[in-house]
Short mmCIF file of C-alpha atoms and ligand atoms in Angstrom, two decimals:
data_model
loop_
_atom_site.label_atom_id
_atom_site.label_comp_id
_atom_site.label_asym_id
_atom_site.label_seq_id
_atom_site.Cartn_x
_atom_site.Cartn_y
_atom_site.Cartn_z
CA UNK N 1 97.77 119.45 13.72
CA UNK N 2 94.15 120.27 14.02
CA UNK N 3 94.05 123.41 15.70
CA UNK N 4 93.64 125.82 12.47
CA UNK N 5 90.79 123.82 12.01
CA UNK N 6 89.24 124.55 14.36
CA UNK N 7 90.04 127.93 15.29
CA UNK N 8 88.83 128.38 11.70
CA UNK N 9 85.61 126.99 13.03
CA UNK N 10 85.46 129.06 16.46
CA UNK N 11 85.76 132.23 13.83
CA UNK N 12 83.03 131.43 11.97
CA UNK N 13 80.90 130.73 15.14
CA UNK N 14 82.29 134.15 16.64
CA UNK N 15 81.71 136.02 13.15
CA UNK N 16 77.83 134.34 13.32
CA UNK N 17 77.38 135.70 16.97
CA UNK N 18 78.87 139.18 15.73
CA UNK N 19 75.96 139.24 13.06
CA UNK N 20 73.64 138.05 15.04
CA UNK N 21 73.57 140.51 17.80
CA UNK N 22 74.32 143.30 15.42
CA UNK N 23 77.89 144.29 16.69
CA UNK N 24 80.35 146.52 15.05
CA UNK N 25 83.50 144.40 15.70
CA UNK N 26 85.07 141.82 18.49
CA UNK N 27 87.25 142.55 21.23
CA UNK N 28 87.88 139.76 22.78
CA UNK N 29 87.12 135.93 22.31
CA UNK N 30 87.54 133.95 25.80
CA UNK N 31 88.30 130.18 25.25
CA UNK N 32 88.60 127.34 27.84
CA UNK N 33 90.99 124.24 27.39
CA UNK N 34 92.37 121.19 29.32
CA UNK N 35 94.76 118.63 29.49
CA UNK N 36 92.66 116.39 27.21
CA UNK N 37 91.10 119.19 24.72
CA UNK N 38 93.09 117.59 22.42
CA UNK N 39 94.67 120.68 21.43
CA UNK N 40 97.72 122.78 21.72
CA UNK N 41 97.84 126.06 23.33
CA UNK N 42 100.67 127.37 21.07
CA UNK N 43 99.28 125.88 18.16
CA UNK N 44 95.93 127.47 19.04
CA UNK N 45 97.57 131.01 19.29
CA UNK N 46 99.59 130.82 16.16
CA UNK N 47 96.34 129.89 14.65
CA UNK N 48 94.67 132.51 16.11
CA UNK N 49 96.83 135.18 15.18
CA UNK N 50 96.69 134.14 11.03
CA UNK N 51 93.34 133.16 10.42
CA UNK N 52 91.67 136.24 12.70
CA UNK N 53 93.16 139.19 10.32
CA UNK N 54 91.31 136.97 7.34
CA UNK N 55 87.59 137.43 9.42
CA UNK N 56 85.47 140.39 11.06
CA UNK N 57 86.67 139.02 14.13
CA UNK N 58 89.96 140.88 13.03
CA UNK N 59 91.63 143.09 16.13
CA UNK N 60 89.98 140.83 18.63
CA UNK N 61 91.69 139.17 21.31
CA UNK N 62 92.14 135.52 22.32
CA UNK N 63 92.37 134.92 26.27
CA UNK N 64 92.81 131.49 26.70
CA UNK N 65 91.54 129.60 30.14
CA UNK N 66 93.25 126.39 31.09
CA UNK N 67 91.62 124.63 33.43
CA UNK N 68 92.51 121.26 35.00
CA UNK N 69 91.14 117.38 34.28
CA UNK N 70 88.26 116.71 36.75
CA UNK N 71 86.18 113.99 37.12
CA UNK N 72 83.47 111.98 39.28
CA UNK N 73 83.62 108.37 40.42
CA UNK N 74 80.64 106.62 39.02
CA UNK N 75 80.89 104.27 42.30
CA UNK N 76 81.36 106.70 45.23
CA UNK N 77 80.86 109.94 43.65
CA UNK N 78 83.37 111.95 44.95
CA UNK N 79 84.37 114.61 43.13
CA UNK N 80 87.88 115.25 42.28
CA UNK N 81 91.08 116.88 40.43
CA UNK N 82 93.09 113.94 38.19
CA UNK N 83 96.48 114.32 39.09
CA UNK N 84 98.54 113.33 35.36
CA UNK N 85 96.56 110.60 33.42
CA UNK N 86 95.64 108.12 35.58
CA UNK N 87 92.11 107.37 35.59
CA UNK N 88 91.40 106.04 38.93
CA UNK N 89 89.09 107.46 42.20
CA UNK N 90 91.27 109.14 44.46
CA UNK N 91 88.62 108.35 47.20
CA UNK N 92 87.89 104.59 46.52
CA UNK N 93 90.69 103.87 43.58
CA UNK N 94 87.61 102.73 41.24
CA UNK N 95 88.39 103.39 37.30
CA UNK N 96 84.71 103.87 36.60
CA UNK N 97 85.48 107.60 36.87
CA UNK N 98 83.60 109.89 34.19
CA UNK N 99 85.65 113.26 32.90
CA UNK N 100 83.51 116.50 34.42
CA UNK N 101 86.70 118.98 32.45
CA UNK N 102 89.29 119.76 31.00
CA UNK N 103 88.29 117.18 28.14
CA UNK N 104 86.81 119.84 25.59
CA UNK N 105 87.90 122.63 23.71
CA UNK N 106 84.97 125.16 24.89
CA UNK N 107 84.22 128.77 23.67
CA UNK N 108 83.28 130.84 26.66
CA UNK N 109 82.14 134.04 25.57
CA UNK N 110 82.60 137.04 23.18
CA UNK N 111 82.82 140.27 24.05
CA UNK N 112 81.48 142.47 21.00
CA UNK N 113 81.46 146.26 20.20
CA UNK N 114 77.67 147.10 19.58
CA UNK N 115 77.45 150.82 18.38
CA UNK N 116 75.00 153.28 20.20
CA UNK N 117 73.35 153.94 16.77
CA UNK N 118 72.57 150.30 16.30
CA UNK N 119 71.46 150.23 19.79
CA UNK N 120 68.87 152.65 20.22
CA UNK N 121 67.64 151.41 16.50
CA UNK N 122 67.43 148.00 18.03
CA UNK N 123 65.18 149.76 21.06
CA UNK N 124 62.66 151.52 18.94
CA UNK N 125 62.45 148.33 16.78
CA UNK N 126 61.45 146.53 19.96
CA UNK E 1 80.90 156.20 16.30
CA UNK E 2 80.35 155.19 19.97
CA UNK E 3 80.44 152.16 20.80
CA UNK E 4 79.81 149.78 24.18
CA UNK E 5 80.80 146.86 24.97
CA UNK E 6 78.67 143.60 25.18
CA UNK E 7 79.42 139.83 26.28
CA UNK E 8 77.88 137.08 24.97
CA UNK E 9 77.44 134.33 26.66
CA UNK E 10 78.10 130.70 24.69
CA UNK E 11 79.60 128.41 27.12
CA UNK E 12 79.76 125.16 25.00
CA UNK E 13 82.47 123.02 22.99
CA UNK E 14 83.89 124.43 19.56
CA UNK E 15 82.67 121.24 17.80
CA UNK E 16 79.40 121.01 19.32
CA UNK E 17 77.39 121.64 16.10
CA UNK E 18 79.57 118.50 14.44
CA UNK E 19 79.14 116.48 17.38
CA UNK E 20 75.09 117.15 17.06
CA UNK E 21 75.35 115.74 13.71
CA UNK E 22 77.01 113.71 14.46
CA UNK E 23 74.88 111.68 17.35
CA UNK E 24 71.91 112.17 14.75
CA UNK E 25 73.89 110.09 11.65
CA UNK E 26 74.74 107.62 14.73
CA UNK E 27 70.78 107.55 15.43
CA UNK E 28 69.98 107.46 12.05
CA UNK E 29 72.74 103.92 11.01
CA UNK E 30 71.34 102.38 14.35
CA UNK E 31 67.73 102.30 13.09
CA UNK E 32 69.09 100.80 9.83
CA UNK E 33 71.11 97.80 11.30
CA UNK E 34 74.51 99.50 10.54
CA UNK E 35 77.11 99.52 12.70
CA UNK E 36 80.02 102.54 12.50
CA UNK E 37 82.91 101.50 13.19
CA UNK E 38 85.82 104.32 13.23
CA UNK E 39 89.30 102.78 12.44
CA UNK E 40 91.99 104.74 14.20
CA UNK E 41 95.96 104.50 14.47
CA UNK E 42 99.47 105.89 13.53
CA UNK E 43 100.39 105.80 10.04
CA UNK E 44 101.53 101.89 8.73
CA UNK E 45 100.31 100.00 11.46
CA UNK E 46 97.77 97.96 9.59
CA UNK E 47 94.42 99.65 9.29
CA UNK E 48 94.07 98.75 5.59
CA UNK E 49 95.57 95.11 6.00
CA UNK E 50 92.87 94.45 8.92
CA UNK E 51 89.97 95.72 7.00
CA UNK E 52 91.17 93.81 3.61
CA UNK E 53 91.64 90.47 6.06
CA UNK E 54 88.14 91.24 7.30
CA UNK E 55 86.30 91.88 4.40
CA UNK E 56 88.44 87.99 2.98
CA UNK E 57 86.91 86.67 5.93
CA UNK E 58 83.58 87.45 5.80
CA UNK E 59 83.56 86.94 1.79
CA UNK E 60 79.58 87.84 1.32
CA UNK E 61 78.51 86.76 4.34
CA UNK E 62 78.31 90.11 5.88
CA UNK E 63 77.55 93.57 3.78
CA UNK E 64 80.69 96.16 4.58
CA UNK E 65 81.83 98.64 3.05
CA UNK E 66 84.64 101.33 3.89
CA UNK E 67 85.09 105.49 3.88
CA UNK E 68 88.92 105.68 3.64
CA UNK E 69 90.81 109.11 4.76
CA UNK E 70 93.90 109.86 2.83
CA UNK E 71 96.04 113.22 2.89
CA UNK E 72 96.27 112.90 -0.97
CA UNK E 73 96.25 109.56 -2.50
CA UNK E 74 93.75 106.89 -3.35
CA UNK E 75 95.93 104.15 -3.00
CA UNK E 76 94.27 102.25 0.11
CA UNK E 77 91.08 102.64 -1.37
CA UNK E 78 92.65 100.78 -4.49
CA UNK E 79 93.42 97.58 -2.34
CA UNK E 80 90.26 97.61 -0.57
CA UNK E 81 88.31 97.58 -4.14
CA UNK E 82 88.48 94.08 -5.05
CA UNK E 83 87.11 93.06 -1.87
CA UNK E 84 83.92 96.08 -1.04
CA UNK E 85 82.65 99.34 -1.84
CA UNK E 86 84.69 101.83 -0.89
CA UNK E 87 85.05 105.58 -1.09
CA UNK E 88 88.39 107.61 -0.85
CA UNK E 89 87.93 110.58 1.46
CA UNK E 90 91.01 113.00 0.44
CA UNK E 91 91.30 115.46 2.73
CA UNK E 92 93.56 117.88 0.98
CA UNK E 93 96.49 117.57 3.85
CA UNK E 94 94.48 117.62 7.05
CA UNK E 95 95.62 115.25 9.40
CA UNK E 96 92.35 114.26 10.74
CA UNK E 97 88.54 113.47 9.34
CA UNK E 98 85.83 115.83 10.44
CA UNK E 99 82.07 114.93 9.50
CA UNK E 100 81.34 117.08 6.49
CA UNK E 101 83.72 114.64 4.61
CA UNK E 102 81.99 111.73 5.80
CA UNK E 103 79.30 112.69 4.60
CA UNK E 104 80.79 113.58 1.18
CA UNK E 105 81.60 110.04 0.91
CA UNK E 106 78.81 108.17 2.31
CA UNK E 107 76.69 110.34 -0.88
CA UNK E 108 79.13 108.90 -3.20
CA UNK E 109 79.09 105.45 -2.12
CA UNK E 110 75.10 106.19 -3.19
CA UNK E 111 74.01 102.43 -1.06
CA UNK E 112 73.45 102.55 2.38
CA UNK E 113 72.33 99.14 2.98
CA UNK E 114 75.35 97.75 4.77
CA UNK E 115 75.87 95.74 8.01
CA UNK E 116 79.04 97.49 9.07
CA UNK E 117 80.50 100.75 7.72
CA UNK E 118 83.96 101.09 8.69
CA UNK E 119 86.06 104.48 7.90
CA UNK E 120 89.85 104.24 7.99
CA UNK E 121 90.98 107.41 9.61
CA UNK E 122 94.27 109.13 9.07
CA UNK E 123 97.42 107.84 10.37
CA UNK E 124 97.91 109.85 13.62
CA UNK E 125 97.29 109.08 17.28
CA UNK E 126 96.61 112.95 18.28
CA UNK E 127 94.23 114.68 16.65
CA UNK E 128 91.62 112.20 15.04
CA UNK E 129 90.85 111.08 19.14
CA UNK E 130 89.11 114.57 18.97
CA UNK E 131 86.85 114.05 16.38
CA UNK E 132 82.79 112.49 16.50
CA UNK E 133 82.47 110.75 13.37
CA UNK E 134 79.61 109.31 14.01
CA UNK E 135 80.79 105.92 15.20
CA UNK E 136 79.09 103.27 17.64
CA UNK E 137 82.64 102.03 18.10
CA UNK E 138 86.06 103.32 17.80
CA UNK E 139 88.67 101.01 17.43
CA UNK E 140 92.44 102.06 17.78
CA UNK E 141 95.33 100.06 16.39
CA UNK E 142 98.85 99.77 18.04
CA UNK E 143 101.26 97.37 15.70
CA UNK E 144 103.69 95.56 18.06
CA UNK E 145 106.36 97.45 16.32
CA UNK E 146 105.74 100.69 17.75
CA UNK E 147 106.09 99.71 21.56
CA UNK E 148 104.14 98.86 24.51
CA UNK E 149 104.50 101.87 26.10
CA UNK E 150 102.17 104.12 23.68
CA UNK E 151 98.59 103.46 25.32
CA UNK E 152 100.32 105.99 28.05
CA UNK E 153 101.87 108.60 25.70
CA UNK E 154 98.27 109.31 23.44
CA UNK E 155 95.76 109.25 26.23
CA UNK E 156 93.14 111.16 24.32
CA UNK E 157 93.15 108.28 21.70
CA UNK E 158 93.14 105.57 23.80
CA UNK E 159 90.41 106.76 26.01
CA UNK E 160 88.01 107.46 24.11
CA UNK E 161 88.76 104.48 22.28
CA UNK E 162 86.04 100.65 23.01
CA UNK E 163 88.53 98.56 21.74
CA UNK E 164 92.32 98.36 21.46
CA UNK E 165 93.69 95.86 18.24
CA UNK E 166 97.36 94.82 18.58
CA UNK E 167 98.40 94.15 15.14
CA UNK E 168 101.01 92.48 13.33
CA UNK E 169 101.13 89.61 16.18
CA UNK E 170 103.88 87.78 13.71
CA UNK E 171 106.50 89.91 14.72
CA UNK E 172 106.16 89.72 18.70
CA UNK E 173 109.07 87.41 18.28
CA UNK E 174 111.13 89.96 16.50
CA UNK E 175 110.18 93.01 19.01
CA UNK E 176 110.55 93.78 22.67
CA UNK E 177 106.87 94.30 22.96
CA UNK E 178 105.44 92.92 26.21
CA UNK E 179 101.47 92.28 25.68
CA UNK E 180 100.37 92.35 29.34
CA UNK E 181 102.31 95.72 29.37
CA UNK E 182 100.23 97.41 26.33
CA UNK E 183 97.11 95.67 27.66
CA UNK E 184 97.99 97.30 31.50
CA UNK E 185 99.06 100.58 29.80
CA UNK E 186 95.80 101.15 27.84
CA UNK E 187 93.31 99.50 31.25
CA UNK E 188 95.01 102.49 33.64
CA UNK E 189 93.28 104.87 30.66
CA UNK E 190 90.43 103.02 29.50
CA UNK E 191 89.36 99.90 31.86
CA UNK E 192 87.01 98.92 30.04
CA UNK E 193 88.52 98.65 26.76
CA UNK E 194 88.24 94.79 24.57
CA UNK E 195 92.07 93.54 23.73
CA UNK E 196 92.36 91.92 20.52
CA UNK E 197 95.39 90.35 18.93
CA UNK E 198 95.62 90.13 15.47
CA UNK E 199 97.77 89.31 12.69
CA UNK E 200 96.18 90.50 9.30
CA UNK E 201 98.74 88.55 6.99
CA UNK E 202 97.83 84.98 8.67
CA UNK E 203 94.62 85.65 9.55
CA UNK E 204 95.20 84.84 13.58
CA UNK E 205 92.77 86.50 15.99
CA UNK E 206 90.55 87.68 12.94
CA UNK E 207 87.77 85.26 14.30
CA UNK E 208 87.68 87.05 17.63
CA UNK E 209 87.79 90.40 15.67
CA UNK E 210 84.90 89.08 13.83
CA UNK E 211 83.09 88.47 16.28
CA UNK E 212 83.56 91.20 18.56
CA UNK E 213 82.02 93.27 15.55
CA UNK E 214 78.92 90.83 15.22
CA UNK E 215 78.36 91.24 19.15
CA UNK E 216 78.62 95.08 18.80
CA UNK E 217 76.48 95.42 15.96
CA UNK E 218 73.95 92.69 17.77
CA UNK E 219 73.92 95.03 20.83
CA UNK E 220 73.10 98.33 18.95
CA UNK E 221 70.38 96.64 17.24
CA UNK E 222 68.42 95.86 20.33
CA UNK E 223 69.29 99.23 22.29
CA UNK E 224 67.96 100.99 18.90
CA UNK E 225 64.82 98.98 19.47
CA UNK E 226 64.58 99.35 23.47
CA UNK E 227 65.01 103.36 22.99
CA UNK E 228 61.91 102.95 20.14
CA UNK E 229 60.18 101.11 22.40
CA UNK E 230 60.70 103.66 24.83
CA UNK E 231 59.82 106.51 23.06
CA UNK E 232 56.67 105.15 21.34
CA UNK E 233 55.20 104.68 25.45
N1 LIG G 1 104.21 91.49 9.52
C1 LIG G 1 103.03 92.09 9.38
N2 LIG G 1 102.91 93.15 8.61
C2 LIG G 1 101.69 93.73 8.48
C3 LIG G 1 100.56 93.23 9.15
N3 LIG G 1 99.51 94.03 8.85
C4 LIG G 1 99.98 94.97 8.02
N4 LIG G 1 101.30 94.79 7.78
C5 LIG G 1 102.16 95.60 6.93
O1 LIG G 1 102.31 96.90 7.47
C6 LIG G 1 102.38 97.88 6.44
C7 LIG G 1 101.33 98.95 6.64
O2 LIG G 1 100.04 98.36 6.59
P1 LIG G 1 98.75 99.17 6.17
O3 LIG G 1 97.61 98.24 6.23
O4 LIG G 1 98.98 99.91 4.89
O5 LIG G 1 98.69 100.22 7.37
P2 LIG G 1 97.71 101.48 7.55
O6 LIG G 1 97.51 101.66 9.00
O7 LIG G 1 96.50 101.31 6.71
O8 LIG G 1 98.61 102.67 6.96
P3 LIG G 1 98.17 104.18 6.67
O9 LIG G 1 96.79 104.14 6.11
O10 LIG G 1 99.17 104.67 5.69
O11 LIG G 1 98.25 104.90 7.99
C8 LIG G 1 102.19 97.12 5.13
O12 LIG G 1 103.43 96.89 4.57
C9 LIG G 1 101.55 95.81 5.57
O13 LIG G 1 101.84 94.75 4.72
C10 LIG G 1 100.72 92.07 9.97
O14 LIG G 1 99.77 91.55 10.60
N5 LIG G 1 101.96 91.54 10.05
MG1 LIG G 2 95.68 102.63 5.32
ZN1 LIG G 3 85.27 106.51 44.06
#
């Protein structure tokens, strides 16, 4: 079970992009996985919800995206949802097929609280 | 204190720092001659034997040496002393090696003059598949023992998997374990994926196993020139 991890790691990388663009606090944390993220969705939350009180990402949310396996055929190109795990074209049954999604555990975005003050420092700085 | 709302963009994978690294330390062993090789299976199905029966087999005809991931123990680095360097990689539990502890170990093993480094991950067929460790080639490990009908059940592993090793070959007599249905199992997931048979205790298919790393090492060598080449017009 790798999932606290690497929500560990998505923390860190949230608390950096909290510092970074001089927020207050996070409020929500938007993930994407797939079929072959190589993680669990249940394991992710219960990760989520123990490590996040320990950060400054504390009181944020986690909304989690799963999105299906796609891929291309390398021969004809098509373009096309994998059905289960078998690898193969559904256009022209070739197994040179290369993974487009669903293969990655992806952070989408962060929503972050930025407070007015900060703001209009940030403005006459610039 | 007012506050408003902002959203900032990222849009890329949690592990995409690692796997930078990652693809920079595979750069970087290329240019030197040495070829990564990341050892993969569940627990017990012969990592350790295969990379002792290699190292017997090459004697010191080839340079390896071997990063070793262990939960808590030191034990499989202990067998593979007598025969190369090797470092133990503990990692405190974790069921997986990421690359901060590969590169722990590749400082301690202080020489980086090798033909092949190989790292024995930890025994599991789920999460390790998710994790860059800087490897030309990953090589999974499915003992007869354990069924022909697990290529199927770990996709992850065995697709991002070059090469598939069916070890302990000795027992096939003992075990309803149908080669052509691993080898079929594992080509539906990965069709381009080298079958190799090999029993560690006798030494059978080790030759082939040999080999295959001598061809892969070969090839890296002379992309690593053809993209200097390439980059010096
Ligand atoms: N019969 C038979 N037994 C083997 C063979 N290779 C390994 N074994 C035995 O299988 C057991 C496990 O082998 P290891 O090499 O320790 O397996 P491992 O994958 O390194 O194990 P972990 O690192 O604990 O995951 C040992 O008792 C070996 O002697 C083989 O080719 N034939
Ligand atoms: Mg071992
Ligand atoms: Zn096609």
């Amino acid at each position: 079970m790798h999932e606290f991890s690497l929500v560990r790691s998505l923390l860190r990388q949230v608390g950096d992009l909290l510092v970074e663009h001089g927020g207050v606090g996070v409020k929500a944390i938007r993930v994407e996985m797939g079929p072959l993220s190589g993680v669990e969705r249940q394991l992710v939350e219960l990760a989520f919800d123990q490590e996040v009180v320990m950060t400054p990402c504390r009181g944020a949310r986690l909304v989690i995206e799963e999105v299906s396996l796609t891929a291309i055929c390398q021969d004809c190109r098509a373009e096309f949802q994998m059905q289960g795990f078998d690898f193969v074209c559904h256009s022209c049954e070739s197994r040179q097929i290369q993974i487009t999604g669903g293969d990655e555990f992806r952070l989408l975005d962060v929503d972050i609280a930025v407070s007015e003050a900060s703001r209009s420092e940030l403005h006459q700085r610039v | 204190m007012t506050t408003t709302n902002k959203t900032v963009p990222v849009h890329r994978d949690v592990k995409a720092e690692l796997r930078q690294q990652a693809e920079e330390m595979r750069q970087t062993f290329a240019k030197r001659g040495t070829l990564v090789v990341n050892v993969l299976s569940s627990p017990g199905a012969g990592k350790t034997s295969l990379l002792e029966a290699t190292a017997r087999h090459w004697g010191d005809r080839r340079r390896m040496a071997v990063l070793v991931g262990d939960l808590a123990t030191d034990r499989d680095a202990q067998r593979l002393a007598p025969h190369c360097p090797v470092e133990q990689l503990t990692t405190g539990g974790a069921c997986h090696l990421e690359i901060p502890l590969v590169k722990q170990g590749l400082a301690k093993l202080g020489s980086n003059d090798f033909d092949f480094l190989f790292i024995e991950n930890v025994g599991n067929l789920v999460c390790p598949a998710s994790h860059d460790l800087a490897e030309h080639v990953r090589v999974v490990l499915l003992s007869v023992t354990e069924g022909d009908d697990k290529p199927g059940k770990y996709p992850k592993m065995f697709r991002t998997s070059q090469a598939l090793v069916v070890s302990k070959t000795d027992l096939l007599p003992h075990v309803p374990f149908s080669l052509d249905a691993a080898i079929r199992d594992a080509r539906q997931i990965q069709p381009d994926l080298t079958v190799m048979p090999v029993c560690s205790l006798s030494g059978e298919g080790l030759e082939q196993w040999c080999r295959y790393l001598d061809d892969q090492r070969k090839d890296m060598i002379a992309k690593s020139v053809t993209d200097e080449v390439r980059v010096a017009v």
